[in-house]
Short mmCIF file of C-alpha atoms in Angstrom, two decimals:
data_model
loop_
_atom_site.label_atom_id
_atom_site.label_comp_id
_atom_site.label_asym_id
_atom_site.label_seq_id
_atom_site.Cartn_x
_atom_site.Cartn_y
_atom_site.Cartn_z
CA MET A 8 106.84 121.28 111.59
CA PRO A 9 105.97 124.33 109.93
CA LYS A 10 102.48 125.92 110.65
CA ASN A 11 99.90 126.86 108.26
CA LYS A 12 101.68 125.15 105.28
CA LYS A 13 99.68 123.20 102.84
CA ILE A 14 101.51 120.10 101.66
CA LEU A 15 100.41 117.57 99.12
CA TYR A 16 101.31 113.93 99.08
CA VAL A 17 101.46 112.22 95.84
CA GLY A 18 102.40 108.78 94.55
CA PRO A 19 101.31 105.47 93.28
CA SER A 20 100.13 102.50 95.56
CA TRP A 21 103.40 102.61 97.33
CA ALA A 22 102.42 106.03 98.71
CA TYR A 23 98.88 105.02 99.06
CA GLN A 24 99.20 102.00 101.59
CA SER A 25 101.61 99.18 102.88
CA PHE A 26 100.68 95.47 101.64
CA ASP A 27 100.77 92.29 103.68
CA PRO A 28 98.86 89.18 103.30
CA VAL A 29 95.25 89.58 104.01
CA GLU A 30 95.10 86.84 106.40
CA SER A 31 97.63 88.28 108.53
CA ASN A 32 95.14 91.22 109.58
CA ILE A 33 98.20 93.65 109.72
CA PRO A 34 96.95 97.22 110.08
CA ILE A 35 97.62 99.31 106.89
CA THR A 36 99.93 102.56 106.92
CA ASN A 37 101.83 104.66 104.53
CA LEU A 38 104.75 107.21 104.58
CA ASN A 39 102.46 110.09 105.04
CA LEU A 40 101.23 108.46 108.46
CA GLU A 41 104.46 107.20 109.49
CA LEU A 42 106.39 110.52 108.82
CA GLU A 43 103.66 112.60 110.36
CA ILE A 44 103.72 115.01 107.22
CA ASN A 45 99.97 115.75 107.72
CA ALA A 46 99.66 116.48 104.04
CA ILE A 47 96.64 116.30 101.90
CA ASN A 48 96.87 112.69 100.22
CA LEU A 49 96.39 112.77 96.54
CA SER A 50 98.14 109.37 96.11
CA GLY A 51 96.28 106.27 94.53
CA ASN A 52 96.82 102.87 93.35
CA GLY A 53 98.21 102.42 89.80
CA LEU A 54 98.90 105.94 89.29
CA SER A 55 101.86 107.18 86.92
CA ASN A 56 104.10 110.27 87.59
CA LEU A 57 101.97 112.26 84.90
CA GLU A 58 98.77 111.19 86.43
CA CYS A 59 100.20 112.53 89.65
CA ILE A 60 100.99 115.79 87.88
CA ASP A 61 97.40 115.91 86.80
CA GLN A 62 96.28 115.15 90.25
CA VAL A 63 98.30 118.06 91.56
CA GLN A 64 97.24 120.63 88.79
CA LYS A 65 93.58 119.48 89.37
CA PHE A 66 93.77 120.54 93.07
CA LYS A 67 92.15 123.72 93.22
CA ASP A 68 93.53 125.11 96.48
CA ASN A 69 96.77 126.98 96.86
CA TYR A 70 99.52 124.71 98.22
CA ASP A 71 102.96 125.29 99.56
CA ALA A 72 104.77 122.02 98.69
CA ILE A 73 104.79 118.50 97.74
CA PHE A 74 106.11 115.40 98.97
CA TRP A 75 106.51 112.92 96.07
CA VAL A 76 106.90 109.22 96.04
CA TYR A 77 108.19 108.49 92.72
CA CYS A 78 106.49 106.15 90.13
CA GLU A 79 107.95 103.93 87.69
CA PRO A 80 108.72 106.29 84.57
CA ILE A 81 108.23 103.62 81.91
CA LYS A 82 104.39 103.91 82.74
CA ASP A 83 104.33 107.20 80.69
CA ILE A 84 106.58 106.02 77.85
CA GLU A 85 103.89 106.26 75.33
CA LYS A 86 102.30 109.44 76.86
CA LEU A 87 105.84 111.07 76.40
CA GLY A 88 106.18 110.07 72.68
CA ILE A 89 109.43 108.12 73.47
CA SER A 90 108.37 104.66 72.30
CA SER A 91 105.49 102.24 72.07
CA ILE A 92 105.34 99.57 74.74
CA PRO A 93 106.15 96.78 72.54
CA ASP A 94 108.95 98.39 70.82
CA LEU A 95 110.29 99.22 74.23
CA VAL A 96 110.21 96.00 75.91
CA GLN A 97 112.12 94.40 72.79
CA ASN A 98 114.80 96.95 72.51
CA GLU A 99 118.14 96.12 73.85
CA ASN A 100 118.61 100.02 74.47
CA PHE A 101 115.34 99.79 76.82
CA TRP A 102 117.12 101.35 79.75
CA SER A 103 118.34 104.17 77.79
CA LEU A 104 114.77 104.74 76.70
CA ARG A 105 113.67 104.51 80.19
CA SER A 106 116.22 107.13 81.24
CA GLU A 107 114.99 109.47 78.62
CA ALA A 108 111.57 109.02 80.37
CA ASN A 109 112.77 109.57 83.80
CA CYS A 110 114.52 112.84 82.54
CA GLN A 111 111.74 114.34 81.14
CA ILE A 112 109.45 113.31 84.08
CA LEU A 113 111.50 114.90 86.44
CA LYS A 114 111.75 118.27 84.53
CA LYS A 115 107.84 118.14 84.57
CA ILE A 116 107.82 117.78 88.13
CA SER A 117 110.13 120.58 88.85
CA ASN A 118 108.27 122.74 86.54
CA LEU A 119 105.48 122.70 89.21
CA SER A 120 107.41 125.59 90.57
CA VAL A 121 107.01 124.72 94.31
CA PRO A 122 109.46 122.90 96.79
CA ILE A 123 109.29 119.22 96.40
CA ALA A 124 110.75 116.58 98.61
CA ILE A 125 111.05 113.35 96.33
CA VAL A 126 111.69 109.59 97.28
CA GLY A 127 112.78 106.96 95.32
CA ALA A 128 109.88 104.04 95.52
CA HIS A 129 108.57 102.24 92.67
CA SER A 130 111.50 103.65 90.80
CA ASP A 131 114.77 105.03 92.30
CA ILE A 132 115.76 108.73 91.80
CA VAL A 133 118.47 109.52 89.18
CA ASP A 134 119.52 112.23 87.31
CA CYS A 135 117.73 114.61 89.43
CA SER A 136 119.25 117.98 89.90
CA TYR A 137 116.70 120.65 90.28
CA PRO A 138 116.93 123.55 92.91
CA ASN A 139 113.35 122.99 94.05
CA ILE A 140 113.51 119.23 94.48
CA THR A 141 115.18 117.83 97.46
CA VAL A 142 116.02 114.05 97.18
CA ILE A 143 115.19 112.79 100.59
CA HIS A 144 116.30 109.13 99.73
CA ASP A 145 117.17 107.71 96.28
CA SER A 146 116.25 104.18 96.72
CA TRP A 147 113.48 102.79 99.03
CA GLN A 148 114.21 99.36 97.47
CA LYS A 149 117.89 99.33 97.68
CA TYR A 150 117.51 100.48 101.55
CA LEU A 151 115.21 97.65 102.42
CA GLU A 152 117.61 95.24 100.78
CA SER A 153 120.75 96.76 102.42
CA LEU A 154 119.16 95.47 105.72
CA ILE A 155 119.44 91.73 104.62
CA ASN A 156 122.19 91.69 102.17
CA SER A 157 125.34 92.94 103.87
CA ASP A 158 127.29 89.79 103.35
CA TRP A 159 126.15 89.31 99.85
CA PRO A 160 128.72 89.52 96.97
CA GLU A 161 128.35 92.73 95.20
CA ASP A 162 127.01 90.95 92.06
CA GLU A 163 124.24 89.64 93.67
CA LYS A 164 122.99 92.94 95.13
CA LEU A 165 120.15 95.14 93.52
CA ASN A 166 121.67 97.46 90.79
CA GLU A 167 118.66 99.68 90.63
CA GLY A 168 115.17 99.69 92.16
CA TRP A 169 112.39 99.92 89.58
CA GLY A 170 108.98 98.41 88.53
CA ALA A 171 109.97 95.33 86.99
CA GLU A 172 106.57 94.10 87.55
CA ILE A 173 105.16 96.54 84.96
CA VAL A 174 107.24 94.96 82.44
CA HIS A 175 106.47 91.58 83.34
CA SER A 176 102.68 92.08 82.98
CA TRP A 177 103.21 93.79 79.56
CA ILE A 178 104.91 90.81 78.18
CA HIS A 179 102.13 88.35 79.44
CA ASN A 180 99.14 90.48 78.64
CA MET A 181 100.33 92.00 75.22
CA ASN A 182 101.92 88.46 74.34
CA ILE A 183 105.19 90.05 73.39
CA THR A 184 107.18 86.74 72.54
CA ARG A 185 110.59 88.29 71.90
CA PRO A 186 111.46 90.73 74.87
CA SER A 187 115.08 91.94 74.80
CA MET A 188 117.65 89.90 76.92
CA SER A 189 118.47 92.89 78.76
CA VAL A 190 114.97 93.56 79.77
CA LEU A 191 114.61 89.98 81.05
CA ASP A 192 117.73 90.12 83.19
CA ARG A 193 116.61 93.22 84.80
CA VAL A 194 113.46 91.62 85.64
CA SER A 195 114.92 88.61 86.89
CA ALA A 196 117.23 90.13 89.23
CA THR A 197 114.70 92.63 90.51
CA PHE A 198 112.23 89.76 91.34
CA PHE A 199 115.02 87.83 93.10
CA SER A 200 115.58 90.59 95.26
CA TRP A 201 111.79 91.09 95.92
CA THR A 202 111.48 87.43 96.82
CA LEU A 203 114.05 87.73 99.39
CA LEU A 204 112.67 90.96 100.74
CA GLU A 205 109.27 89.14 101.22
CA ARG A 206 110.94 86.32 103.14
CA ALA A 207 112.22 88.71 105.38
CA GLY A 208 109.08 90.35 106.02
CA LEU A 209 109.64 93.54 104.47
CA TRP A 210 107.82 93.14 101.34
CA HIS A 211 104.55 91.55 99.99
CA VAL A 212 104.53 90.55 96.08
CA VAL A 213 105.52 93.73 94.67
CA HIS A 214 105.13 96.47 97.44
CA PRO A 215 106.86 97.30 100.91
CA SER A 216 105.01 95.57 103.85
CA LYS A 217 104.01 97.77 106.78
CA LYS A 218 107.32 96.66 108.39
CA GLY A 219 108.95 97.93 105.16
CA ASN A 220 107.36 101.21 105.48
CA GLU A 221 108.09 101.68 109.10
CA LEU A 222 111.98 100.97 108.80
CA PHE A 223 112.05 103.16 105.68
CA SER A 224 110.27 105.95 107.42
CA SER A 225 112.53 105.71 110.28
CA LYS A 226 115.48 105.90 108.11
CA ILE A 227 114.01 109.49 106.29
CA LYS A 228 112.10 110.99 109.34
CA ALA A 229 114.92 113.58 110.33
CA SER A 230 115.55 114.29 106.54
CA THR A 231 111.87 114.94 105.65
CA HIS A 232 111.17 117.09 108.78
CA SER A 233 114.38 119.01 108.22
CA TRP A 234 112.95 119.81 104.47
CA LEU A 235 109.56 120.69 105.91
CA ASN A 236 111.04 123.00 108.73
CA ASN A 237 112.99 124.72 105.66
CA ILE A 238 109.79 125.39 103.33
#
C-alpha cells in the first residue's frame, strides 16, 4: 500500500454501504472497508456521476488518486443535454442515448487528470479507454450473477448491469404511460437477475448485500492493491 498517498473514494449508495434486511442485524460494510483502501470517503446515497465529480472538485485538499464506484449514467441525462427523461423512456433508441451519456461522463471523469480506478457497479463500465483510468472490474452485477448462473442458458444471463430501478421509478412517478418496449425488456431482464441474486443472499432489493460486497471485494482485492501500489 502506498504511503502518504491521499486517495478519494466516490460513488453512490453502492459505494456508501451494503444493504441487508433491517431485521437481520447484519453489520454494514462497503468496498472502501473491505478492500482496505483507507481512502477519504466522499460517497453518498443517491449520487450521480456528475454529483460525484462535484464532490471531488469541492474537496479542497490536494489528492493523489480516486477510487470510483460507477453510478448509472442516465441519472445525468438531462444535465448533459441529451434528452428529457420522458423522451428517453419512450424512445426505442434508449440504449444509444444512454451510451452517449456514459461516454460523456467517462470523459469528464478522465479530465480530473489524476489516476483513477473504476469499478462497474450501479452501471457496468463500457467504452472506457483513457490512460489515467484503470478498470478494476467492469461489472459487479455480472460477477455476482456468475456465482449462481454457471449452468444457465446464455439467453437467460444478464446482458448488461445497469440501474434499472431508476427507469422503473420514473415510469411510475412521472406517469409515463407508453415506455418503449426496449426499455421494458431491459428493466424486466435486470429485475429477474436481481431477484435470483436476492434469493442467493448476494443482494437486497436493488443493492448488493454484505455478502455481495465481501465476495466482490475478494475478487478485485489483488488488482486494487496493484493499482494502489503503482500510483
